[in-house]
Amino acid sequence: MSARTIVKRVATVADRVAPPPDGLTVLIYHRVGGGSSSEVDLDPAEFERQLEHLVAHHDVLSIDDALARLSAGDSTPSTVITFDDGTADFTDVVVPLLERHRVPATLYVATRFVDEQVEFPWGAPPASWAGLREAASTGLVTLGSHTHSHWLLDRADAATIADDLDRSIELLAEHTGAMPTHFAYPKALPGSPSAEVAVRRRFVSAALAGNRVNRAGRTDLHRVWRTPVQRSDGFEFFAAKAAGGLRLEGRLRSAAARLKYRGSTR
């Protein structure tokens, strides 16, 4: 049994001791059908099975509808699907599956990679502006910002952060016709105090990670918690995550991420 599986098993036991509360569960995806061995690159058939499960067993909402429900004080269980980065497989593989099952999703775009058509650091080709416009035109896809350069916002100066965020907003508005109102921190790492101020001034919401359920009256919309979906989850652990579980795994992942990206800029 791998270390990942052991952590997931222990987290499942912890969920039985303290079941997750009702509220909004936000799932993070990155790639589907990208052809890599990455933990965040899912097989299209597996992703479609997950969509079918969500449609059958969960109330899947757009991010705007879900956050409006939370803001109104409603903790009715609901789910939001999000993707980070803006790789080509989102427009080529994911959007057709979203359309087939009529499921809404949010894509947080790191705009530099799309605008300059350079591969992401892990070798993934970016989507095109035309592909993103077409995705948004389905009425199912909300486009948000994931910064312009994918810099980690806990280690850049205030002026650099402001310029980077503004560039991402300008490009998304120019090329898709819609002003982005939602944001996700790169690597799901919280920003510095100055970065958080800059994000709050520009966006309605900001997303992190953490495997936590977002509860009405207890959720800061600029600290929306999300749960990463991984290849090693299989269907059993995916279903648990979709129900708000594996919170212990989230705490351990957050601690590991801080160590992993120490000294990095993106």
C-alpha atoms as an extended CHARMM CRD file, in Angstrom:
* protein
*
       266  EXT
         1         1  MET       CA              0.0000000000        0.0000000000        0.0000000000  PROA      1               0.0000000000
         2         2  SER       CA              1.4520000000        3.3700000000       -1.0180000000  PROA      2               0.0000000000
         3         3  ALA       CA              2.0030000000        6.2640000000        1.3860000000  PROA      3               0.0000000000
         4         4  ARG       CA             -0.7350000000        8.2190000000       -0.4160000000  PROA      4               0.0000000000
         5         5  THR       CA             -3.2250000000        5.4070000000        0.0990000000  PROA      5               0.0000000000
         6         6  ILE       CA             -2.3030000000        5.0650000000        3.7690000000  PROA      6               0.0000000000
         7         7  VAL       CA             -2.9620000000        8.7910000000        4.3090000000  PROA      7               0.0000000000
         8         8  LYS       CA             -6.3090000000        8.5110000000        2.5350000000  PROA      8               0.0000000000
         9         9  ARG       CA             -7.3150000000        5.4750000000        4.6110000000  PROA      9               0.0000000000
        10        10  VAL       CA             -6.4220000000        7.2410000000        7.8480000000  PROA      10              0.0000000000
        11        11  ALA       CA             -8.3110000000       10.3520000000        6.7040000000  PROA      11              0.0000000000
        12        12  THR       CA            -11.3780000000        8.2130000000        5.9730000000  PROA      12              0.0000000000
        13        13  VAL       CA            -11.2780000000        6.8230000000        9.5170000000  PROA      13              0.0000000000
        14        14  ALA       CA            -11.0050000000       10.3840000000       10.8520000000  PROA      14              0.0000000000
        15        15  ASP       CA            -14.1350000000       11.2900000000        8.8590000000  PROA      15              0.0000000000
        16        16  ARG       CA            -16.0560000000        8.4910000000       10.5580000000  PROA      16              0.0000000000
        17        17  VAL       CA            -15.0700000000        9.8500000000       13.9750000000  PROA      17              0.0000000000
        18        18  ALA       CA            -15.9560000000       13.4410000000       13.0080000000  PROA      18              0.0000000000
        19        19  PRO       CA            -18.2190000000       13.4580000000        9.9150000000  PROA      19              0.0000000000
        20        20  PRO       CA            -17.9080000000       16.4690000000        7.5890000000  PROA      20              0.0000000000
        21        21  PRO       CA            -20.5270000000       19.2050000000        8.0700000000  PROA      21              0.0000000000
        22        22  ASP       CA            -23.1000000000       20.3090000000        5.5090000000  PROA      22              0.0000000000
        23        23  GLY       CA            -22.0690000000       23.0710000000        3.1420000000  PROA      23              0.0000000000
        24        24  LEU       CA            -20.2700000000       23.7430000000       -0.1240000000  PROA      24              0.0000000000
        25        25  THR       CA            -17.5790000000       21.3440000000       -1.3490000000  PROA      25              0.0000000000
        26        26  VAL       CA            -15.3310000000       22.7510000000       -4.0790000000  PROA      26              0.0000000000
        27        27  LEU       CA            -13.2930000000       20.2490000000       -6.0910000000  PROA      27              0.0000000000
        28        28  ILE       CA             -9.9820000000       21.1210000000       -7.7900000000  PROA      28              0.0000000000
        29        29  TYR       CA             -8.9790000000       19.5060000000      -11.0570000000  PROA      29              0.0000000000
        30        30  HSD       CA             -6.0170000000       20.3030000000      -13.2810000000  PROA      30              0.0000000000
        31        31  ARG       CA             -5.8260000000       18.0140000000      -16.3210000000  PROA      31              0.0000000000
        32        32  VAL       CA             -7.9470000000       15.3490000000      -18.0090000000  PROA      32              0.0000000000
        33        33  GLY       CA             -6.5640000000       13.2580000000      -20.8380000000  PROA      33              0.0000000000
        34        34  GLY       CA             -3.2450000000       15.0860000000      -20.9430000000  PROA      34              0.0000000000
        35        35  GLY       CA             -1.3180000000       11.8720000000      -21.4940000000  PROA      35              0.0000000000
        36        36  SER       CA              1.0720000000       12.3650000000      -18.5870000000  PROA      36              0.0000000000
        37        37  SER       CA              1.6750000000       10.2670000000      -15.4860000000  PROA      37              0.0000000000
        38        38  SER       CA              0.9290000000       13.1850000000      -13.1680000000  PROA      38              0.0000000000
        39        39  GLU       CA             -1.2590000000       12.6540000000      -10.1090000000  PROA      39              0.0000000000
        40        40  VAL       CA             -3.4700000000       15.4960000000      -11.3600000000  PROA      40              0.0000000000
        41        41  ASP       CA             -3.8630000000       14.1940000000      -14.9260000000  PROA      41              0.0000000000
        42        42  LEU       CA             -6.9910000000       12.0220000000      -14.9630000000  PROA      42              0.0000000000
        43        43  ASP       CA             -8.1400000000        9.5220000000      -17.5550000000  PROA      43              0.0000000000
        44        44  PRO       CA            -11.1500000000       10.9250000000      -19.4690000000  PROA      44              0.0000000000
        45        45  ALA       CA            -13.2630000000        7.8330000000      -18.7280000000  PROA      45              0.0000000000
        46        46  GLU       CA            -12.5800000000        8.1950000000      -15.0070000000  PROA      46              0.0000000000
        47        47  PHE       CA            -13.4440000000       11.8970000000      -15.1070000000  PROA      47              0.0000000000
        48        48  GLU       CA            -16.6980000000       11.1490000000      -16.9010000000  PROA      48              0.0000000000
        49        49  ARG       CA            -17.5510000000        8.5400000000      -14.2700000000  PROA      49              0.0000000000
        50        50  GLN       CA            -16.9700000000       11.2010000000      -11.6340000000  PROA      50              0.0000000000
        51        51  LEU       CA            -19.2600000000       13.6370000000      -13.4630000000  PROA      51              0.0000000000
        52        52  GLU       CA            -21.9700000000       10.9740000000      -13.6130000000  PROA      52              0.0000000000
        53        53  HSD       CA            -21.6180000000       10.3970000000       -9.8650000000  PROA      53              0.0000000000
        54        54  LEU       CA            -21.8210000000       14.1090000000       -9.1130000000  PROA      54              0.0000000000
        55        55  VAL       CA            -24.9130000000       14.5810000000      -11.2670000000  PROA      55              0.0000000000
        56        56  ALA       CA            -26.6300000000       11.5900000000       -9.6500000000  PROA      56              0.0000000000
        57        57  HSD       CA            -25.7530000000       12.2780000000       -6.0090000000  PROA      57              0.0000000000
        58        58  HSD       CA            -24.8510000000       15.9500000000       -5.5820000000  PROA      58              0.0000000000
        59        59  ASP       CA            -26.2400000000       19.4060000000       -6.2840000000  PROA      59              0.0000000000
        60        60  VAL       CA            -23.6110000000       20.7590000000       -8.7070000000  PROA      60              0.0000000000
        61        61  LEU       CA            -23.7550000000       24.5470000000       -9.0220000000  PROA      61              0.0000000000
        62        62  SER       CA            -21.8810000000       27.2910000000      -10.8020000000  PROA      62              0.0000000000
        63        63  ILE       CA            -19.4980000000       29.1760000000       -8.5610000000  PROA      63              0.0000000000
        64        64  ASP       CA            -21.7140000000       32.2760000000       -8.6350000000  PROA      64              0.0000000000
        65        65  ASP       CA            -24.8220000000       30.3500000000       -7.5880000000  PROA      65              0.0000000000
        66        66  ALA       CA            -22.9490000000       28.4310000000       -4.8900000000  PROA      66              0.0000000000
        67        67  LEU       CA            -21.3780000000       31.5210000000       -3.3230000000  PROA      67              0.0000000000
        68        68  ALA       CA            -24.6990000000       33.3630000000       -3.4690000000  PROA      68              0.0000000000
        69        69  ARG       CA            -26.2640000000       30.4850000000       -1.5480000000  PROA      69              0.0000000000
        70        70  LEU       CA            -23.5270000000       30.6470000000        1.0920000000  PROA      70              0.0000000000
        71        71  SER       CA            -23.8420000000       34.4110000000        1.3800000000  PROA      71              0.0000000000
        72        72  ALA       CA            -27.5710000000       34.0120000000        1.9590000000  PROA      72              0.0000000000
        73        73  GLY       CA            -26.8470000000       31.8110000000        4.9730000000  PROA      73              0.0000000000
        74        74  ASP       CA            -27.7550000000       28.5250000000        3.2710000000  PROA      74              0.0000000000
        75        75  SER       CA            -25.5240000000       25.5170000000        4.0620000000  PROA      75              0.0000000000
        76        76  THR       CA            -27.4940000000       23.0560000000        1.9350000000  PROA      76              0.0000000000
        77        77  PRO       CA            -24.9300000000       20.5410000000        0.5910000000  PROA      77              0.0000000000
        78        78  SER       CA            -23.6750000000       21.5660000000       -2.8530000000  PROA      78              0.0000000000
        79        79  THR       CA            -20.6530000000       21.0570000000       -5.0850000000  PROA      79              0.0000000000
        80        80  VAL       CA            -18.6060000000       23.2590000000       -7.4010000000  PROA      80              0.0000000000
        81        81  ILE       CA            -16.1300000000       21.9320000000       -9.9670000000  PROA      81              0.0000000000
        82        82  THR       CA            -13.0030000000       24.0160000000      -10.5850000000  PROA      82              0.0000000000
        83        83  PHE       CA             -9.9440000000       23.6510000000      -12.8110000000  PROA      83              0.0000000000
        84        84  ASP       CA             -6.6220000000       25.4410000000      -12.4570000000  PROA      84              0.0000000000
        85        85  ASP       CA             -4.1430000000       26.7200000000      -15.0720000000  PROA      85              0.0000000000
        86        86  GLY       CA             -5.7480000000       26.5990000000      -18.5300000000  PROA      86              0.0000000000
        87        87  THR       CA             -4.1820000000       23.6660000000      -20.3630000000  PROA      87              0.0000000000
        88        88  ALA       CA             -5.3400000000       22.6300000000      -23.8190000000  PROA      88              0.0000000000
        89        89  ASP       CA             -6.9960000000       19.4560000000      -22.5510000000  PROA      89              0.0000000000
        90        90  PHE       CA             -9.5510000000       21.5950000000      -20.7110000000  PROA      90              0.0000000000
        91        91  THR       CA            -10.9990000000       22.9220000000      -23.9720000000  PROA      91              0.0000000000
        92        92  ASP       CA            -10.3450000000       19.7540000000      -25.9790000000  PROA      92              0.0000000000
        93        93  VAL       CA            -11.4580000000       17.0810000000      -23.4930000000  PROA      93              0.0000000000
        94        94  VAL       CA            -13.1770000000       18.5750000000      -20.4640000000  PROA      94              0.0000000000
        95        95  VAL       CA            -15.6020000000       21.0130000000      -22.0870000000  PROA      95              0.0000000000
        96        96  PRO       CA            -17.2370000000       18.3830000000      -24.3520000000  PROA      96              0.0000000000
        97        97  LEU       CA            -17.8120000000       16.1900000000      -21.2710000000  PROA      97              0.0000000000
        98        98  LEU       CA            -19.2570000000       19.1200000000      -19.3120000000  PROA      98              0.0000000000
        99        99  GLU       CA            -21.6120000000       19.7910000000      -22.2160000000  PROA      99              0.0000000000
       100       100  ARG       CA            -22.6260000000       16.1360000000      -22.4690000000  PROA      100             0.0000000000
       101       101  HSD       CA            -23.6500000000       16.0570000000      -18.8180000000  PROA      101             0.0000000000
       102       102  ARG       CA            -24.7100000000       19.7370000000      -18.5620000000  PROA      102             0.0000000000
       103       103  VAL       CA            -22.3940000000       20.3660000000      -15.6190000000  PROA      103             0.0000000000
       104       104  PRO       CA            -21.0160000000       23.8470000000      -14.8120000000  PROA      104             0.0000000000
       105       105  ALA       CA            -17.3550000000       24.4130000000      -13.9480000000  PROA      105             0.0000000000
       106       106  THR       CA            -14.9100000000       27.2270000000      -13.2690000000  PROA      106             0.0000000000
       107       107  LEU       CA            -11.4950000000       27.5080000000      -14.9310000000  PROA      107             0.0000000000
       108       108  TYR       CA             -8.8840000000       29.7010000000      -13.2510000000  PROA      108             0.0000000000
       109       109  VAL       CA             -6.5440000000       30.7990000000      -16.0630000000  PROA      109             0.0000000000
       110       110  ALA       CA             -2.8420000000       31.6320000000      -15.7560000000  PROA      110             0.0000000000
       111       111  THR       CA             -3.0170000000       34.0870000000      -18.6430000000  PROA      111             0.0000000000
       112       112  ARG       CA              0.6600000000       34.4410000000      -19.5780000000  PROA      112             0.0000000000
       113       113  PHE       CA              0.8280000000       30.8490000000      -20.7730000000  PROA      113             0.0000000000
       114       114  VAL       CA             -2.2670000000       31.2290000000      -22.9470000000  PROA      114             0.0000000000
       115       115  ASP       CA             -1.3150000000       34.6540000000      -24.2860000000  PROA      115             0.0000000000
       116       116  GLU       CA              2.2820000000       33.7320000000      -25.1610000000  PROA      116             0.0000000000
       117       117  GLN       CA              1.4810000000       30.0940000000      -26.0400000000  PROA      117             0.0000000000
       118       118  VAL       CA              4.2570000000       28.7200000000      -23.8710000000  PROA      118             0.0000000000
       119       119  GLU       CA              4.0340000000       25.3680000000      -22.1240000000  PROA      119             0.0000000000
       120       120  PHE       CA              3.3280000000       25.2620000000      -18.4390000000  PROA      120             0.0000000000
       121       121  PRO       CA              6.3750000000       24.3820000000      -16.2940000000  PROA      121             0.0000000000
       122       122  TRP       CA              5.3370000000       20.7150000000      -16.2110000000  PROA      122             0.0000000000
       123       123  GLY       CA              5.2250000000       20.4550000000      -20.0030000000  PROA      123             0.0000000000
       124       124  ALA       CA              1.4890000000       20.8870000000      -20.5640000000  PROA      124             0.0000000000
       125       125  PRO       CA              0.4240000000       22.8480000000      -23.6750000000  PROA      125             0.0000000000
       126       126  PRO       CA             -1.8260000000       25.8590000000      -23.0000000000  PROA      126             0.0000000000
       127       127  ALA       CA             -5.3270000000       26.4180000000      -24.2840000000  PROA      127             0.0000000000
       128       128  SER       CA             -5.9070000000       29.1150000000      -26.9140000000  PROA      128             0.0000000000
       129       129  TRP       CA             -7.9520000000       32.2800000000      -26.4730000000  PROA      129             0.0000000000
       130       130  ALA       CA            -10.3130000000       31.0130000000      -29.1720000000  PROA      130             0.0000000000
       131       131  GLY       CA            -10.7870000000       27.7720000000      -27.2460000000  PROA      131             0.0000000000
       132       132  LEU       CA            -11.4880000000       29.6450000000      -24.0090000000  PROA      132             0.0000000000
       133       133  ARG       CA            -13.9990000000       31.9350000000      -25.7240000000  PROA      133             0.0000000000
       134       134  GLU       CA            -15.7890000000       28.8890000000      -27.1040000000  PROA      134             0.0000000000
       135       135  ALA       CA            -15.7730000000       27.2570000000      -23.6570000000  PROA      135             0.0000000000
       136       136  ALA       CA            -17.3000000000       30.3520000000      -22.0680000000  PROA      136             0.0000000000
       137       137  SER       CA            -19.9150000000       30.5500000000      -24.8240000000  PROA      137             0.0000000000
       138       138  THR       CA            -21.3890000000       27.2110000000      -23.6840000000  PROA      138             0.0000000000
       139       139  GLY       CA            -22.8270000000       28.9700000000      -20.6270000000  PROA      139             0.0000000000
       140       140  LEU       CA            -21.3280000000       26.2370000000      -18.4530000000  PROA      140             0.0000000000
       141       141  VAL       CA            -17.7940000000       27.6000000000      -17.9770000000  PROA      141             0.0000000000
       142       142  THR       CA            -16.8860000000       30.5380000000      -15.7430000000  PROA      142             0.0000000000
       143       143  LEU       CA            -13.4150000000       31.9480000000      -16.3770000000  PROA      143             0.0000000000
       144       144  GLY       CA            -11.4630000000       33.2760000000      -13.4100000000  PROA      144             0.0000000000
       145       145  SER       CA             -7.9270000000       34.4880000000      -12.7840000000  PROA      145             0.0000000000
       146       146  HSD       CA             -5.0220000000       32.3230000000      -11.6450000000  PROA      146             0.0000000000
       147       147  THR       CA             -2.6450000000       35.3080000000      -11.9330000000  PROA      147             0.0000000000
       148       148  HSD       CA             -0.8200000000       36.1840000000      -15.1480000000  PROA      148             0.0000000000
       149       149  SER       CA              2.5540000000       34.5660000000      -14.4780000000  PROA      149             0.0000000000
       150       150  HSD       CA              1.6010000000       31.8920000000      -11.9120000000  PROA      150             0.0000000000
       151       151  TRP       CA              3.8810000000       33.4780000000       -9.3310000000  PROA      151             0.0000000000
       152       152  LEU       CA              3.4320000000       32.4470000000       -5.7160000000  PROA      152             0.0000000000
       153       153  LEU       CA              1.8510000000       35.4540000000       -4.0280000000  PROA      153             0.0000000000
       154       154  ASP       CA              3.4060000000       35.0130000000       -0.6160000000  PROA      154             0.0000000000
       155       155  ARG       CA              6.8500000000       36.0810000000       -1.8540000000  PROA      155             0.0000000000
       156       156  ALA       CA              6.4670000000       38.8960000000       -4.4330000000  PROA      156             0.0000000000
       157       157  ASP       CA              6.4080000000       42.6290000000       -3.7180000000  PROA      157             0.0000000000
       158       158  ALA       CA              3.1600000000       44.6050000000       -3.7540000000  PROA      158             0.0000000000
       159       159  ALA       CA              3.8030000000       46.3940000000       -7.0650000000  PROA      159             0.0000000000
       160       160  THR       CA              4.6670000000       43.1550000000       -8.8680000000  PROA      160             0.0000000000
       161       161  ILE       CA              1.5510000000       41.4710000000       -7.5170000000  PROA      161             0.0000000000
       162       162  ALA       CA             -0.7090000000       44.3650000000       -8.5390000000  PROA      162             0.0000000000
       163       163  ASP       CA              0.7060000000       44.4810000000      -12.0680000000  PROA      163             0.0000000000
       164       164  ASP       CA              0.4230000000       40.7120000000      -12.4660000000  PROA      164             0.0000000000
       165       165  LEU       CA             -3.1940000000       40.5810000000      -11.2870000000  PROA      165             0.0000000000
       166       166  ASP       CA             -4.1870000000       43.5440000000      -13.4580000000  PROA      166             0.0000000000
       167       167  ARG       CA             -2.5890000000       41.9750000000      -16.5120000000  PROA      167             0.0000000000
       168       168  SER       CA             -4.5540000000       38.7690000000      -15.9910000000  PROA      168             0.0000000000
       169       169  ILE       CA             -7.8020000000       40.7150000000      -15.6650000000  PROA      169             0.0000000000
       170       170  GLU       CA             -7.0720000000       42.8000000000      -18.7760000000  PROA      170             0.0000000000
       171       171  LEU       CA             -6.2650000000       39.7950000000      -20.9300000000  PROA      171             0.0000000000
       172       172  LEU       CA             -9.2910000000       37.7770000000      -19.8600000000  PROA      172             0.0000000000
       173       173  ALA       CA            -11.5930000000       40.7420000000      -20.4590000000  PROA      173             0.0000000000
       174       174  GLU       CA             -9.9770000000       41.5490000000      -23.8240000000  PROA      174             0.0000000000
       175       175  HSD       CA             -9.9980000000       38.0270000000      -25.2200000000  PROA      175             0.0000000000
       176       176  THR       CA            -13.1770000000       36.5660000000      -23.7060000000  PROA      176             0.0000000000
       177       177  GLY       CA            -15.3620000000       39.6410000000      -23.2590000000  PROA      177             0.0000000000
       178       178  ALA       CA            -15.9920000000       38.9680000000      -19.5720000000  PROA      178             0.0000000000
       179       179  MET       CA            -14.3730000000       40.6070000000      -16.5560000000  PROA      179             0.0000000000
       180       180  PRO       CA            -13.1370000000       37.8630000000      -14.1810000000  PROA      180             0.0000000000
       181       181  THR       CA            -14.5600000000       38.1430000000      -10.6800000000  PROA      181             0.0000000000
       182       182  HSD       CA            -13.1230000000       34.9600000000       -9.1480000000  PROA      182             0.0000000000
       183       183  PHE       CA             -9.5020000000       34.1210000000       -8.3230000000  PROA      183             0.0000000000
       184       184  ALA       CA             -7.4320000000       31.1110000000       -7.2560000000  PROA      184             0.0000000000
       185       185  TYR       CA             -4.0350000000       31.3860000000       -5.5890000000  PROA      185             0.0000000000
       186       186  PRO       CA             -1.2460000000       29.5110000000       -7.4490000000  PROA      186             0.0000000000
       187       187  LYS       CA             -0.3890000000       26.2010000000       -5.7910000000  PROA      187             0.0000000000
       188       188  ALA       CA             -3.3050000000       27.0080000000       -3.4510000000  PROA      188             0.0000000000
       189       189  LEU       CA             -0.8500000000       28.7910000000       -1.1510000000  PROA      189             0.0000000000
       190       190  PRO       CA             -2.1580000000       31.8560000000        0.7150000000  PROA      190             0.0000000000
       191       191  GLY       CA             -0.6230000000       35.1650000000       -0.3250000000  PROA      191             0.0000000000
       192       192  SER       CA              1.2130000000       37.7360000000        1.7430000000  PROA      192             0.0000000000
       193       193  PRO       CA             -0.8620000000       40.3850000000        3.5680000000  PROA      193             0.0000000000
       194       194  SER       CA             -0.2890000000       42.8370000000        0.7010000000  PROA      194             0.0000000000
       195       195  ALA       CA             -1.2590000000       40.1840000000       -1.8500000000  PROA      195             0.0000000000
       196       196  GLU       CA             -4.4530000000       39.4320000000        0.0260000000  PROA      196             0.0000000000
       197       197  VAL       CA             -5.3750000000       43.1220000000        0.0180000000  PROA      197             0.0000000000
       198       198  ALA       CA             -4.7580000000       43.2900000000       -3.7350000000  PROA      198             0.0000000000
       199       199  VAL       CA             -6.8680000000       40.1840000000       -4.3640000000  PROA      199             0.0000000000
       200       200  ARG       CA             -9.7420000000       41.4070000000       -2.1850000000  PROA      200             0.0000000000
       201       201  ARG       CA             -9.8520000000       44.7040000000       -4.0690000000  PROA      201             0.0000000000
       202       202  ARG       CA            -10.1550000000       43.0070000000       -7.4490000000  PROA      202             0.0000000000
       203       203  PHE       CA            -12.1970000000       39.8350000000       -6.9960000000  PROA      203             0.0000000000
       204       204  VAL       CA            -15.4460000000       38.6620000000       -5.4240000000  PROA      204             0.0000000000
       205       205  SER       CA            -13.8570000000       35.4140000000       -4.2650000000  PROA      205             0.0000000000
       206       206  ALA       CA            -10.4610000000       33.7660000000       -3.8820000000  PROA      206             0.0000000000
       207       207  ALA       CA             -9.7850000000       30.0420000000       -3.6070000000  PROA      207             0.0000000000
       208       208  LEU       CA             -7.2130000000       28.0150000000       -1.6860000000  PROA      208             0.0000000000
       209       209  ALA       CA             -7.1180000000       24.2650000000       -0.8930000000  PROA      209             0.0000000000
       210       210  GLY       CA             -7.4660000000       22.4320000000        2.3990000000  PROA      210             0.0000000000
       211       211  ASN       CA            -10.1180000000       19.6980000000        1.8770000000  PROA      211             0.0000000000
       212       212  ARG       CA            -12.6160000000       21.6630000000        3.9490000000  PROA      212             0.0000000000
       213       213  VAL       CA            -16.3460000000       22.1910000000        3.5510000000  PROA      213             0.0000000000
       214       214  ASN       CA            -17.3790000000       25.8290000000        3.1730000000  PROA      214             0.0000000000
       215       215  ARG       CA            -20.1560000000       26.6280000000        5.6380000000  PROA      215             0.0000000000
       216       216  ALA       CA            -22.6310000000       29.5030000000        5.6250000000  PROA      216             0.0000000000
       217       217  GLY       CA            -21.7290000000       32.1230000000        8.2000000000  PROA      217             0.0000000000
       218       218  ARG       CA            -18.2400000000       30.6290000000        8.6250000000  PROA      218             0.0000000000
       219       219  THR       CA            -16.7300000000       31.1490000000        5.1760000000  PROA      219             0.0000000000
       220       220  ASP       CA            -14.6750000000       34.1240000000        4.0450000000  PROA      220             0.0000000000
       221       221  LEU       CA            -15.3510000000       34.3150000000        0.2930000000  PROA      221             0.0000000000
       222       222  HSD       CA            -11.7090000000       35.3040000000       -0.1890000000  PROA      222             0.0000000000
       223       223  ARG       CA            -10.6270000000       32.0750000000        1.4850000000  PROA      223             0.0000000000
       224       224  VAL       CA            -12.7940000000       29.4880000000       -0.2360000000  PROA      224             0.0000000000
       225       225  TRP       CA            -11.5630000000       26.0080000000        0.5940000000  PROA      225             0.0000000000
       226       226  ARG       CA            -11.1510000000       23.4290000000       -2.1590000000  PROA      226             0.0000000000
       227       227  THR       CA            -10.3980000000       19.6980000000       -2.3270000000  PROA      227             0.0000000000
       228       228  PRO       CA             -7.8890000000       18.4110000000       -4.9160000000  PROA      228             0.0000000000
       229       229  VAL       CA             -8.9160000000       15.3770000000       -6.9740000000  PROA      229             0.0000000000
       230       230  GLN       CA             -6.0230000000       13.0090000000       -7.6860000000  PROA      230             0.0000000000
       231       231  ARG       CA             -5.4590000000       10.0000000000       -9.8930000000  PROA      231             0.0000000000
       232       232  SER       CA             -4.6110000000        7.9010000000       -6.8280000000  PROA      232             0.0000000000
       233       233  ASP       CA             -8.0370000000        8.6300000000       -5.3000000000  PROA      233             0.0000000000
       234       234  GLY       CA             -9.7160000000        6.0000000000       -7.4330000000  PROA      234             0.0000000000
       235       235  PHE       CA            -13.4880000000        6.0600000000       -7.2100000000  PROA      235             0.0000000000
       236       236  GLU       CA            -13.7590000000        5.2600000000       -3.4940000000  PROA      236             0.0000000000
       237       237  PHE       CA            -11.7500000000        8.2250000000       -2.2720000000  PROA      237             0.0000000000
       238       238  PHE       CA            -13.1730000000       10.5160000000       -4.9400000000  PROA      238             0.0000000000
       239       239  ALA       CA            -16.6880000000        9.7970000000       -3.6580000000  PROA      239             0.0000000000
       240       240  ALA       CA            -15.5150000000       10.5560000000       -0.1190000000  PROA      240             0.0000000000
       241       241  LYS       CA            -13.9900000000       13.8590000000       -1.2280000000  PROA      241             0.0000000000
       242       242  ALA       CA            -17.1370000000       14.8160000000       -3.1310000000  PROA      242             0.0000000000
       243       243  ALA       CA            -19.0480000000       14.3430000000        0.1370000000  PROA      243             0.0000000000
       244       244  GLY       CA            -16.7060000000       16.7450000000        1.9260000000  PROA      244             0.0000000000
       245       245  GLY       CA            -14.3710000000       14.1270000000        3.3750000000  PROA      245             0.0000000000
       246       246  LEU       CA            -10.6400000000       13.4130000000        3.6640000000  PROA      246             0.0000000000
       247       247  ARG       CA            -10.0610000000       16.6200000000        5.6030000000  PROA      247             0.0000000000
       248       248  LEU       CA             -7.0200000000       15.1810000000        7.3490000000  PROA      248             0.0000000000
       249       249  GLU       CA             -5.3760000000       14.5660000000        3.9800000000  PROA      249             0.0000000000
       250       250  GLY       CA             -5.9540000000       18.2320000000        3.1710000000  PROA      250             0.0000000000
       251       251  ARG       CA             -4.2100000000       19.4220000000        6.3180000000  PROA      251             0.0000000000
       252       252  LEU       CA             -1.2080000000       17.2260000000        5.5990000000  PROA      252             0.0000000000
       253       253  ARG       CA             -1.0660000000       18.3320000000        1.9480000000  PROA      253             0.0000000000
       254       254  SER       CA             -1.1380000000       22.0080000000        2.9230000000  PROA      254             0.0000000000
       255       255  ALA       CA              1.7580000000       21.5170000000        5.3230000000  PROA      255             0.0000000000
       256       256  ALA       CA              3.7250000000       19.5850000000        2.7030000000  PROA      256             0.0000000000
       257       257  ALA       CA              3.0910000000       22.2510000000        0.0450000000  PROA      257             0.0000000000
       258       258  ARG       CA              4.5950000000       24.9600000000        2.2100000000  PROA      258             0.0000000000
       259       259  LEU       CA              7.7680000000       22.9200000000        2.5410000000  PROA      259             0.0000000000
       260       260  LYS       CA              7.8420000000       21.8290000000       -1.1050000000  PROA      260             0.0000000000
       261       261  TYR       CA              7.6090000000       25.3390000000       -2.5380000000  PROA      261             0.0000000000
       262       262  ARG       CA              9.8760000000       27.0650000000       -0.0480000000  PROA      262             0.0000000000
       263       263  GLY       CA             12.2240000000       29.2520000000       -2.0880000000  PROA      263             0.0000000000
       264       264  SER       CA             10.2320000000       28.8540000000       -5.3130000000  PROA      264             0.0000000000
       265       265  THR       CA              8.6140000000       31.7380000000       -7.1960000000  PROA      265             0.0000000000
       266       266  ARG       CA              5.9930000000       29.7330000000       -9.1300000000  PROA      266             0.0000000000
